[in-house]
Coordinates of C-alpha atoms and ligand atoms in Angstrom, one line a residue:
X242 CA 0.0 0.0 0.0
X243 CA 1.4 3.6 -1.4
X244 CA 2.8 5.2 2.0
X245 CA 3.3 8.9 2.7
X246 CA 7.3 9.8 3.9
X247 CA 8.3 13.7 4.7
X248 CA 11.4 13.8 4.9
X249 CA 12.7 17.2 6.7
X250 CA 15.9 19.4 5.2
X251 CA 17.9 18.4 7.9
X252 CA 17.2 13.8 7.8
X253 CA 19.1 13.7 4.5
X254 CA 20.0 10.1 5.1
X255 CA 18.9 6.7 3.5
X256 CA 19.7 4.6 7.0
X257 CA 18.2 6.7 9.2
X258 CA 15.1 8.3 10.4
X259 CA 12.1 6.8 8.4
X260 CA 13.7 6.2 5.4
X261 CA 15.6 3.0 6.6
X262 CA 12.4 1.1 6.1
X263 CA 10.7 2.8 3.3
X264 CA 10.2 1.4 -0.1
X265 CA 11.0 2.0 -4.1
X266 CA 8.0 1.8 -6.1
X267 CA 5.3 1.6 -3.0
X268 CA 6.3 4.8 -0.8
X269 CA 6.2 8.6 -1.8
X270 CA 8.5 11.1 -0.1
X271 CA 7.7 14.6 0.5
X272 CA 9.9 17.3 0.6
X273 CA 8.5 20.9 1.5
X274 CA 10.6 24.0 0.7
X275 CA 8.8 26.4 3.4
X276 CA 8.3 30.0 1.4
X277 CA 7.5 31.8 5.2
X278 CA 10.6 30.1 6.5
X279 CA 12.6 31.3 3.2
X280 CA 11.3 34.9 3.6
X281 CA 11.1 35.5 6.9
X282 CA 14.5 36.3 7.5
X283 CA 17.5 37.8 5.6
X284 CA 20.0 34.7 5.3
X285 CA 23.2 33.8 4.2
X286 CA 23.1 32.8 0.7
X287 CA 25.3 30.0 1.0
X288 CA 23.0 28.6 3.9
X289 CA 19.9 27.8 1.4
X290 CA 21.7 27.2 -1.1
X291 CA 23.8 24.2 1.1
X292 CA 20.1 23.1 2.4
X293 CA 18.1 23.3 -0.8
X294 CA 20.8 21.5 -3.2
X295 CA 21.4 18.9 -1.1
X296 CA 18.2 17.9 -0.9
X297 CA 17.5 18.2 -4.5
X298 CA 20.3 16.2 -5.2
X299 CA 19.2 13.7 -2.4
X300 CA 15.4 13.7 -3.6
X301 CA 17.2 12.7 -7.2
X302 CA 19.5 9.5 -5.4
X303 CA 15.9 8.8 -4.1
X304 CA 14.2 9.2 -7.8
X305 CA 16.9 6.8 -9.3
X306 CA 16.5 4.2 -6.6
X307 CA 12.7 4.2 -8.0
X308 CA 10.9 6.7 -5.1
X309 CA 7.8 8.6 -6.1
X310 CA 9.2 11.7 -5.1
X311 CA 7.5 15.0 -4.2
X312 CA 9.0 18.5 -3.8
X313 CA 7.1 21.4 -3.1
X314 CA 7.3 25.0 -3.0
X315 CA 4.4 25.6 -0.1
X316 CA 3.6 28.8 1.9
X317 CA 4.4 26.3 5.8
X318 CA 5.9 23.2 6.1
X319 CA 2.4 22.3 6.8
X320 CA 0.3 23.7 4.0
X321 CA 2.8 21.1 2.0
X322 CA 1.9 18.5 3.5
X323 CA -2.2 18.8 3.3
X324 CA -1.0 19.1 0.1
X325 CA 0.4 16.0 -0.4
X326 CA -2.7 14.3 1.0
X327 CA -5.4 16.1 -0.8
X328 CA -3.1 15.3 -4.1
X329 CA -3.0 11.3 -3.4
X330 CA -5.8 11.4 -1.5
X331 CA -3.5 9.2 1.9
X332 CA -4.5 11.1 4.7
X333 CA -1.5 9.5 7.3
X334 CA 2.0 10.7 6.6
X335 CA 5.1 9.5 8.4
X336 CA 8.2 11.1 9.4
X337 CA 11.0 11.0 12.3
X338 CA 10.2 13.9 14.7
X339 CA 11.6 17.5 13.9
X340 CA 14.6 18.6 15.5
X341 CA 13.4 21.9 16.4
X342 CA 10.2 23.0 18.8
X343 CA 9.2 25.2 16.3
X344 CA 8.4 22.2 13.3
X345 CA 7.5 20.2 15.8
X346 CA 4.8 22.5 16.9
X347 CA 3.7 23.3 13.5
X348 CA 2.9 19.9 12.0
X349 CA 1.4 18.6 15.6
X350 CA -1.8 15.9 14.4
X351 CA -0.8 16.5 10.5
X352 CA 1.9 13.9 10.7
X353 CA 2.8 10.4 13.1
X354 CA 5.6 10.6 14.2
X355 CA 8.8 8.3 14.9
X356 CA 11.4 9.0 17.4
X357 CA 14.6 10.3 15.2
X358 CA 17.1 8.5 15.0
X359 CA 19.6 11.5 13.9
X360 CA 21.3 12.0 17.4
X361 CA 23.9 9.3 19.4
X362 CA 21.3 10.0 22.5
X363 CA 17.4 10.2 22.9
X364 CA 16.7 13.2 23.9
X365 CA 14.1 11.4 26.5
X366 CA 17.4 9.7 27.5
X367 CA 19.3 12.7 28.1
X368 CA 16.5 14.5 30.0
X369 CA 16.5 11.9 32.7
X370 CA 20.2 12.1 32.5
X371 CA 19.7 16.0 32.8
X372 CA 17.3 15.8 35.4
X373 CA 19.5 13.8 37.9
X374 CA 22.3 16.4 37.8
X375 CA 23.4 19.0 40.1
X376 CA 24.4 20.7 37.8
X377 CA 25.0 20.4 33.6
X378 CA 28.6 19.8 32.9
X379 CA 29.2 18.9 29.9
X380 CA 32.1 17.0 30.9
X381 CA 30.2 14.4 33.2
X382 CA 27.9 13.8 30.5
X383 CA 31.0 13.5 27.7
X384 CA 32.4 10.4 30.1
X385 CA 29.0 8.9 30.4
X386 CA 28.7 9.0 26.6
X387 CA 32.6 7.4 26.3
X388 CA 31.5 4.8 28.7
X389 CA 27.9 3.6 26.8
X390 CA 29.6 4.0 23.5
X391 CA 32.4 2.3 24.3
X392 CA 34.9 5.0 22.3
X393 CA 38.4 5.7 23.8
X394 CA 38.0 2.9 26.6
X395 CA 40.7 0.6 28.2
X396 CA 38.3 -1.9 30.1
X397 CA 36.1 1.0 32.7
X398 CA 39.4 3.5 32.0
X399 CA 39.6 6.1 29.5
X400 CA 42.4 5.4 26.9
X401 CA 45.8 7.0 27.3
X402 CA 44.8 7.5 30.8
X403 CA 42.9 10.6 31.1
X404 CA 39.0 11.6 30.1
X405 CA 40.7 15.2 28.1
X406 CA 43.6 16.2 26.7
X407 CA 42.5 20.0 26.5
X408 CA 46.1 21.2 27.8
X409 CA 47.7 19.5 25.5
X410 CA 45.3 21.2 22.6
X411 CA 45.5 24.7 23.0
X412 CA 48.7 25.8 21.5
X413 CA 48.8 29.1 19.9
X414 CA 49.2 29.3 16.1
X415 CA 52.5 27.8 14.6
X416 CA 54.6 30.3 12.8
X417 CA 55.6 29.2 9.1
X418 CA 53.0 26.5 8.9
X419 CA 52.7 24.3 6.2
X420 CA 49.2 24.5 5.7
X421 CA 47.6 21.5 3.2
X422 CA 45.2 23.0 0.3
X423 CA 41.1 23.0 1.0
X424 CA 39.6 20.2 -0.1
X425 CA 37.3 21.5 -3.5
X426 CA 33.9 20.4 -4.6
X427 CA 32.9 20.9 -8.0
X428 CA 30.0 22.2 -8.3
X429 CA 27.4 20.9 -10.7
X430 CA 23.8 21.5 -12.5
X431 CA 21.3 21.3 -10.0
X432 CA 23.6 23.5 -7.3
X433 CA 23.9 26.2 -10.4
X434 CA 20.3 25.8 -11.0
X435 CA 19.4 26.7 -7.1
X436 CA 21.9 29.4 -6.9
X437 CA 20.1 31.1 -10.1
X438 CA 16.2 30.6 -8.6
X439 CA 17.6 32.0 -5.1
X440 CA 19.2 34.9 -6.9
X441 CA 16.2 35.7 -8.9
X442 CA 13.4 35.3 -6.0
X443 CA 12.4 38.0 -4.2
X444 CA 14.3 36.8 -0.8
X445 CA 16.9 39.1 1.7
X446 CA 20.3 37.5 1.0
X447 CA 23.2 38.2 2.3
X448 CA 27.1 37.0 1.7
X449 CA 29.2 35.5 -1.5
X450 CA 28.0 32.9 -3.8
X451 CA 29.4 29.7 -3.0
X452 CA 32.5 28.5 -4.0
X453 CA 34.0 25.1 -4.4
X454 CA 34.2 24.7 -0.1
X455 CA 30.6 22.9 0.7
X456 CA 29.1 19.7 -0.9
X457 CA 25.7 19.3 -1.3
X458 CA 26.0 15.3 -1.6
X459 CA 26.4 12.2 0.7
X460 CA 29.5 11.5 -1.6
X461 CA 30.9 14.8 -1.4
X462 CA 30.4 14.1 2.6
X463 CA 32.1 11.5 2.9
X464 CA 35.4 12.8 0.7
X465 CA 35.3 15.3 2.9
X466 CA 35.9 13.0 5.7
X467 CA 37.7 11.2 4.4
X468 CA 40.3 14.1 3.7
X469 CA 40.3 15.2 7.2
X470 CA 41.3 11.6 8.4
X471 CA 44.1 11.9 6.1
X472 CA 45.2 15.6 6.0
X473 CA 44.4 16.9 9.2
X474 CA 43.2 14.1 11.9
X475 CA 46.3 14.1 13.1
X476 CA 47.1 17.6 13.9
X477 CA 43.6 18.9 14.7
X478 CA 43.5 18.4 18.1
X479 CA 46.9 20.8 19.3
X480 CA 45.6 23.8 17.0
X481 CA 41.6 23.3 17.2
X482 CA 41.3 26.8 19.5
X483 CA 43.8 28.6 17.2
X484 CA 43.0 31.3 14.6
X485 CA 45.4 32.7 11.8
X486 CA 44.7 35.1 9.1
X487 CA 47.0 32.6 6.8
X488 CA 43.8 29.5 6.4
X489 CA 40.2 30.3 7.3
X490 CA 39.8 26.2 8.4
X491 CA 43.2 25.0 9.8
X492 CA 42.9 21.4 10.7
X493 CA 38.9 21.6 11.4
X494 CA 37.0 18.5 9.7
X495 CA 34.6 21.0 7.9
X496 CA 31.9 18.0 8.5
X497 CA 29.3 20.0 10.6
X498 CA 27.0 21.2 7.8
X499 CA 26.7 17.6 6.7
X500 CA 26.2 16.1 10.0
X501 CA 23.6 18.3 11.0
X502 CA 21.3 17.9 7.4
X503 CA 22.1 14.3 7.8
X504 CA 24.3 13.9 4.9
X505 CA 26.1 11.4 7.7
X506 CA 25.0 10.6 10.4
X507 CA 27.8 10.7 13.6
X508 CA 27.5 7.2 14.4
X509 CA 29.0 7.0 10.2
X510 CA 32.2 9.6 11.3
X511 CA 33.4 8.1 14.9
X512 CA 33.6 4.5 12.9
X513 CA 35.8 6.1 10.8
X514 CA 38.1 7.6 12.9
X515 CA 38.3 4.8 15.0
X516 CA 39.5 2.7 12.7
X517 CA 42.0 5.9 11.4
X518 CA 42.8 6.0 14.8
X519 CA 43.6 1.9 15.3
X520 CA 46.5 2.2 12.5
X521 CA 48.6 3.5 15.4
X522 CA 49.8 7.0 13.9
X523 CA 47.5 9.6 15.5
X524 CA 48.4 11.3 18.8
X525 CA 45.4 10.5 21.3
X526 CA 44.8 14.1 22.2
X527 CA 43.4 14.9 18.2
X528 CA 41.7 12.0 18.7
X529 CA 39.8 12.8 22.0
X530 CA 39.8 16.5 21.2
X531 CA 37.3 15.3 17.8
X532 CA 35.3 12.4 19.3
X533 CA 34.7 14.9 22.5
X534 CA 32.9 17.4 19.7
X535 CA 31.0 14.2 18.2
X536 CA 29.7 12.3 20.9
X537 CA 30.1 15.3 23.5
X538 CA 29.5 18.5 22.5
X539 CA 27.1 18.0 19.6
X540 CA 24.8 15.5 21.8
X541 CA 24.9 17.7 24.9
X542 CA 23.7 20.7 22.8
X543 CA 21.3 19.1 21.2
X544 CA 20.0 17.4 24.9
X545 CA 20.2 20.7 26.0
X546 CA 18.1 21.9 23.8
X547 CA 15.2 19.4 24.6
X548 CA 15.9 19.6 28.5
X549 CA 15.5 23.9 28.8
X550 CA 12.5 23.8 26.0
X551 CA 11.1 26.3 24.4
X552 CA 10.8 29.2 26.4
X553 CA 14.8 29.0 26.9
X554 CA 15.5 31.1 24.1
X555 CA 13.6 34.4 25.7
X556 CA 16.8 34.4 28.3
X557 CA 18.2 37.5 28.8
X558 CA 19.9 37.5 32.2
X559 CA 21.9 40.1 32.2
X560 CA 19.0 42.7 30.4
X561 CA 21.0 43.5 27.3
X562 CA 19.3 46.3 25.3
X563 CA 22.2 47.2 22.5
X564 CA 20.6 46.5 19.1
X565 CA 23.0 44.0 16.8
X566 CA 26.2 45.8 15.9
X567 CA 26.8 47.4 12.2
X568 CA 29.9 45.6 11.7
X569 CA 27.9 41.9 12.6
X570 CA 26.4 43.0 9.0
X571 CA 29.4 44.7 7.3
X572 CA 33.0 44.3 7.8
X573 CA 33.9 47.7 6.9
X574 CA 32.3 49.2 9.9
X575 CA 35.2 47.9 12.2
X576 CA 38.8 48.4 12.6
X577 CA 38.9 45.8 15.1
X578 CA 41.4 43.1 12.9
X579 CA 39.7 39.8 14.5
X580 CA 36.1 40.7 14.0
X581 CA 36.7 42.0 10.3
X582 CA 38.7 39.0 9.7
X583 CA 35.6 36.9 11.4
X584 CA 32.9 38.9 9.1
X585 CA 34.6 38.5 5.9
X586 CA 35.0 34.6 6.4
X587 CA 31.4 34.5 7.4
X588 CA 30.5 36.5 4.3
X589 CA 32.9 34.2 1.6
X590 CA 31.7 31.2 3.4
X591 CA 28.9 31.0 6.3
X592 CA 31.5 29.4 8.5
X593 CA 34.2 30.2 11.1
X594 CA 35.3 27.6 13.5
X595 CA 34.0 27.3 17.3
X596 CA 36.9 29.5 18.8
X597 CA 36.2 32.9 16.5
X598 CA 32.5 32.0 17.0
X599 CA 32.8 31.7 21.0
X600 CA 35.4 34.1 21.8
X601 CA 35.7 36.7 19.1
X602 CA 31.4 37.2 17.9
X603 CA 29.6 36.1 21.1
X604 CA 32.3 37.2 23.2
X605 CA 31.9 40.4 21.5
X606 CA 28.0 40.2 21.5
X607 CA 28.2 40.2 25.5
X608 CA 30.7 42.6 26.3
X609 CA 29.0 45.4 24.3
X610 CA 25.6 44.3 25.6
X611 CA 23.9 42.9 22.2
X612 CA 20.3 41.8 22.9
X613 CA 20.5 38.1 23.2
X614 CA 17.7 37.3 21.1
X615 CA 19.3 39.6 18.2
X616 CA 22.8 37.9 18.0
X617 CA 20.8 35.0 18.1
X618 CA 18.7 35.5 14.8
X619 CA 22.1 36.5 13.2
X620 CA 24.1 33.2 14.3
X621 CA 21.3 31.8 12.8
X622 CA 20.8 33.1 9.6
X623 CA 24.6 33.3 8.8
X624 CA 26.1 30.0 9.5
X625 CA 25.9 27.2 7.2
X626 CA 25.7 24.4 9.9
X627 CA 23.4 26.8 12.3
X628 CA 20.4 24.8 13.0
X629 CA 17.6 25.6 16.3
X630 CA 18.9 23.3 18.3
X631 CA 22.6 23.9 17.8
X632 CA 22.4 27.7 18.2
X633 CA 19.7 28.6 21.1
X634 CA 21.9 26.3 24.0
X635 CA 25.0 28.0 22.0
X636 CA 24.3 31.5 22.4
X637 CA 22.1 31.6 25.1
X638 CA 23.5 29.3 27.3
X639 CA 27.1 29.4 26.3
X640 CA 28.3 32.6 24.5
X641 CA 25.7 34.9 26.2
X642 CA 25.6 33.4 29.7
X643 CA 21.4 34.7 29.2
X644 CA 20.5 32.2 30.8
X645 CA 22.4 33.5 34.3
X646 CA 24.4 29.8 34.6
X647 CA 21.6 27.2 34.2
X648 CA 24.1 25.4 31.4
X649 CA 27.7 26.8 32.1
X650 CA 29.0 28.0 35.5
X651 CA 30.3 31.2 34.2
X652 CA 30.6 33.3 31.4
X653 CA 33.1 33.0 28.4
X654 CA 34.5 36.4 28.5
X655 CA 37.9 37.4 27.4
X656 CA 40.1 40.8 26.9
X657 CA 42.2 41.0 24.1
X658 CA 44.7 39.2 25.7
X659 CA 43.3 36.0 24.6
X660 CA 42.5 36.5 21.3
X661 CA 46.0 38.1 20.7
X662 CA 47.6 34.3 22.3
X663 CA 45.5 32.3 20.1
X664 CA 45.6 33.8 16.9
X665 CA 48.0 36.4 14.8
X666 CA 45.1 38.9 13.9
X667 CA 46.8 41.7 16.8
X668 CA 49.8 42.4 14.5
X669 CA 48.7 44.8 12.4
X670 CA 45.7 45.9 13.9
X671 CA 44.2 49.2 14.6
X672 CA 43.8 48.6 18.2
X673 CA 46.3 47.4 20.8
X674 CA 45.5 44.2 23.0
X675 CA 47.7 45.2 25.8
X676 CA 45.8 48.8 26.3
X677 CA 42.3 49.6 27.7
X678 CA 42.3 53.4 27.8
X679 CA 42.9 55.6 24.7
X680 CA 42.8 55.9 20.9
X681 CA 44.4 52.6 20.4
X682 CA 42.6 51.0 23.6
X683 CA 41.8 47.7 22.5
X684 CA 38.0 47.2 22.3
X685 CA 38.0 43.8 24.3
X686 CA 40.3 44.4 26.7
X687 CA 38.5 47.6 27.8
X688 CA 35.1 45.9 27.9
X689 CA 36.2 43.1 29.4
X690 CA 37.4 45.1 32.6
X691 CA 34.1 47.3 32.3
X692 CA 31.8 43.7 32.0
X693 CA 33.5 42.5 35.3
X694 CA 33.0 45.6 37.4
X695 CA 29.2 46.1 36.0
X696 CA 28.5 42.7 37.3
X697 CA 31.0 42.3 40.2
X698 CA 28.0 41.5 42.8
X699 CA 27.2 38.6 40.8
X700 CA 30.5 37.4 40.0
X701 CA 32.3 37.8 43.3
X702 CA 30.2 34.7 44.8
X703 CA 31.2 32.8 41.8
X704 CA 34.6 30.6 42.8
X705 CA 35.0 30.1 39.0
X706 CA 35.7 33.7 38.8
X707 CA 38.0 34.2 41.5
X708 CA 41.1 34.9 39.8
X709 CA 39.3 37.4 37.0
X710 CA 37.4 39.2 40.1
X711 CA 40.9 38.9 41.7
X712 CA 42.3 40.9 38.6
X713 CA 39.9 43.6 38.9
X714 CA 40.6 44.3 42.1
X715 CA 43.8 45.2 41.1
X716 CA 42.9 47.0 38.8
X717 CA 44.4 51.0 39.7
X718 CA 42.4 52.4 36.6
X719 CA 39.2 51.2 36.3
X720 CA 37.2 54.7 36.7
X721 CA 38.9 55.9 33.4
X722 CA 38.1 52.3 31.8
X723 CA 34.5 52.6 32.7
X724 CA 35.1 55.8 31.2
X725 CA 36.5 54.8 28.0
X726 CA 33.9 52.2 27.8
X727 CA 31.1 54.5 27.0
X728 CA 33.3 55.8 23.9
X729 CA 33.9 52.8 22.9
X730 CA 30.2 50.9 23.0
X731 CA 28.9 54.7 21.2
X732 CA 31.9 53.8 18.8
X733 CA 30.3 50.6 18.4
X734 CA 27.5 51.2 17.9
X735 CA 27.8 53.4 14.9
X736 CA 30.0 51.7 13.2
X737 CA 33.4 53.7 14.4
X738 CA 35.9 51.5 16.1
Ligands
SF4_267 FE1 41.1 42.1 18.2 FE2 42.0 43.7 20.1 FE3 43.7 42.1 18.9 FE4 42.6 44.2 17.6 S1 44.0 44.3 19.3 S2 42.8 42.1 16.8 S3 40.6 44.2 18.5 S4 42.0 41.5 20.1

């Protein structure tokens, strides 16, 4: 009996979700390309571009295996769908269960729904987990995950003999690096005939057209894997926090966009680099510091996610009023090296590793008082791997501390200092890391200092930020920072500094 499948933009995969039991000839699939959710927002060009090829070139693998296959331009996800029905008259459709509240929400008693299958953990798995906690660490949930998966165990002991090897992966950029190429994708047909329909409809874009960086098929996926587990597996882990104005990726697997449309699935990339990993020549800490993004980081965001709900995303903890900076938009309306550096890598690509994203934009965000729910729309609509669930625990939780704590036990703020050690964008810049008064003040550090005292009630009960409270104590200037900092947020704010 002829079956109704949707298939969401993000369960790209044949093994996975409901797919793994549907069949060719008897089942139709549905795809809905959501105009409201296309318009309602000015995105990065590269970001439906990545989404819609892939799944056109996916809804073709699927037309060649002998699917009935459906795609369709709709007003909602959900107006599709009754679509679908009315067309072959089937009123039950199936899919796995969105991965964001918002879908989920919207096609409520249109479809029945499977649990996904898209994630390591259940999210009903990780609640309980969640739930039992004193608090959310992401690190006690990271060794519960080693030990149920089995990855990086010696018996109940974690390999090599410790859990992390953080220390050992946060050098500071190498000077004269040899650097290996970027892995190209050629681009084809159906990606040239998306990029000329997005072009020509009436949508708000913003950023370059793509270039040869992203695939927008399971095979280009899995090259790309396959490239970092030759190229860069091996080095990754040392120089993951590093930035350098010399290569926009360094050693980063590239593989989040395709992970989180399901062009592989996670459970695909750890066998992989366990068995790179068993041919003996890949120091353990790259190999922790990448399975501790797979089966830690990107499960516990994603738990996170389920476990605050919906309503997390209205956090705003610390009342942040500041509307989004010009220069989040434009490059040209900073001088500040690591931020224009950041922007135009955004704009030429909708990507910038976790570091620039944590402790260059959100840092940024929350030092100069961005509203929360702003920086988040932005982080959303500009990154090619941004997704509900990745970016709401991300920015509110993490880079904005919004939530006051509930997922990290103090805020990731940083003066210039830091930036200047892990990258080489200070050199050169208009600004001076070591300075937080005057013309060449830089922005950071200032802010940073100013952050600390406007918050210093709150902070000074916090043991986790004894030695930066410590530091401002010391601190024989601070009037004539707090000072400066009004200068400097104005600057900001119109574009000036
Ligand atoms: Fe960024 Fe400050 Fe360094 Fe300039 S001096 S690159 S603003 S950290």
């Amino acid at each position: 009996m002829k079956r109704l499948i949707y298939i969401g933009f993000d369960q790209l995969h044949r093994d996975f979700g409901v797919l793994k039991e549907a069949k060719p000839g008897e089942d139709v699939i549905i795809f809905v390309e959501s105009q409201r959710v296309l318009k309602s927002r000015t995105w990065h060009l590269q970001r439906l571009w990545f989404m819609i090829s892939a799944v056109k070139h996916f809804a073709k693998e699927l037309e060649v295996e002998g699917f009935e296959v459906l795609y369709l331009k709709s007003e909602t996800t959900k107006s599709g769908i009754l679509e679908a029905k009315a067309k072959f008259g089937i009123d039950e459709v199936i899919a796995a269960e969105p991965h964001s509240f918002g879908l989920l929400e919207e096609l409520k008693g249109v479809i029945n729904f499977q649990p996904s299958n898209f994630f390591l953990t259940d999210k009903t798995e990780f609640i309980k987990w969640a739930g039992l906690q004193k608090n959310l660490l992401m690190e006690n949930f990271y060794r519960t995950q080693r030990k149920r998966l089995g990855i990086l165990m010696d018996g109940d002991k974690p390999a090599g003999g410790a859990w992390n090897f953080d220390k050992e992966n946060r050098l500071a950029p190498p000077k004269n690096y040899d650097y290996p190429p970027y892995l190209e994708h050629e681009r084809d047909l159906i990606d040239e005939e998306v990029l000329s329909e997005l072009k020509s409809a009436d949508l708000k874009l913003w950023g370059a057209d793509p270039d040869t960086t992203w695939a927008t098929t399971r095979s280009g996926a899995l090259e790309q894997l396959s490239y970092f587990l030759t190229k860069h597996f091996a080095t990754f882990g040392p120089y993951e926090d590093a930035m350098v104005k010399e290569n926009w990726a360094f050693h980063h697997s590239l593989l989040s966009p395709y992970l989180n449309i399901g062009l592989i699935h996670a459970s695909e990339v750890i066998e992989a680099v366990r068995n790179r990993y068993q041919k003996g020549d890949i120091p353990i800490e790259s190999c922790e510091g990448f399975i501790r993004q797979v089966i830690g980081w990107r499960e516990y965001i994603n738990g996170v996610y389920w476990f605050f709900g919906d309503e997390y995303r209205k956090n705003n903890h610390f009342n942040l009023d500041r509307p989004l900076l010009p220069l989040f938009t434009d490059a040209s309306k900073t001088k500040m090296a690591c931020v224009s550096q950041q922007i135009s890598d955004i704009h030429e690509r909708a990507w910038v590793h976790h570091i620039p994203r944590l402790m260059v934009l959100s840092n940024l965000a929350l030092l100069s008082g961005v509203k929360p729910n702003e920086f988040l729309a932005w982080m959303r609509e500009m990154f090619i791997d941004a997704a509900d669930w990745v970016m709401v625990p991300n920015v509110i939780g993490m880079g904005m501390h919004s939530d006051g704590g509930k997922m990290m036990t103090k805020p990731y703020v940083s003066g210039g200092s830091y930036i200047s050690k892990m990258s080489n964008y200070c050199k050169g810049c208009a600004y001076n890391p070591k300075e937080r008064i005057g013309e060449t003040a830089c922005p950071f550090t200032n802010l940073y200092w100013n952050f600390l005292a406007e918050h210093e009630d709150e902070f000074k009960s916090n043991h986790r930020m004894f030695q930066q409270m410590g530091g401002l104590r010391r601190l024989k200037d601070l009037p004539e920072v707090r000072a400066e900092s009004k200068r400097i947020l104005k600057g900001l704010s119109e574009g000036q500094i």
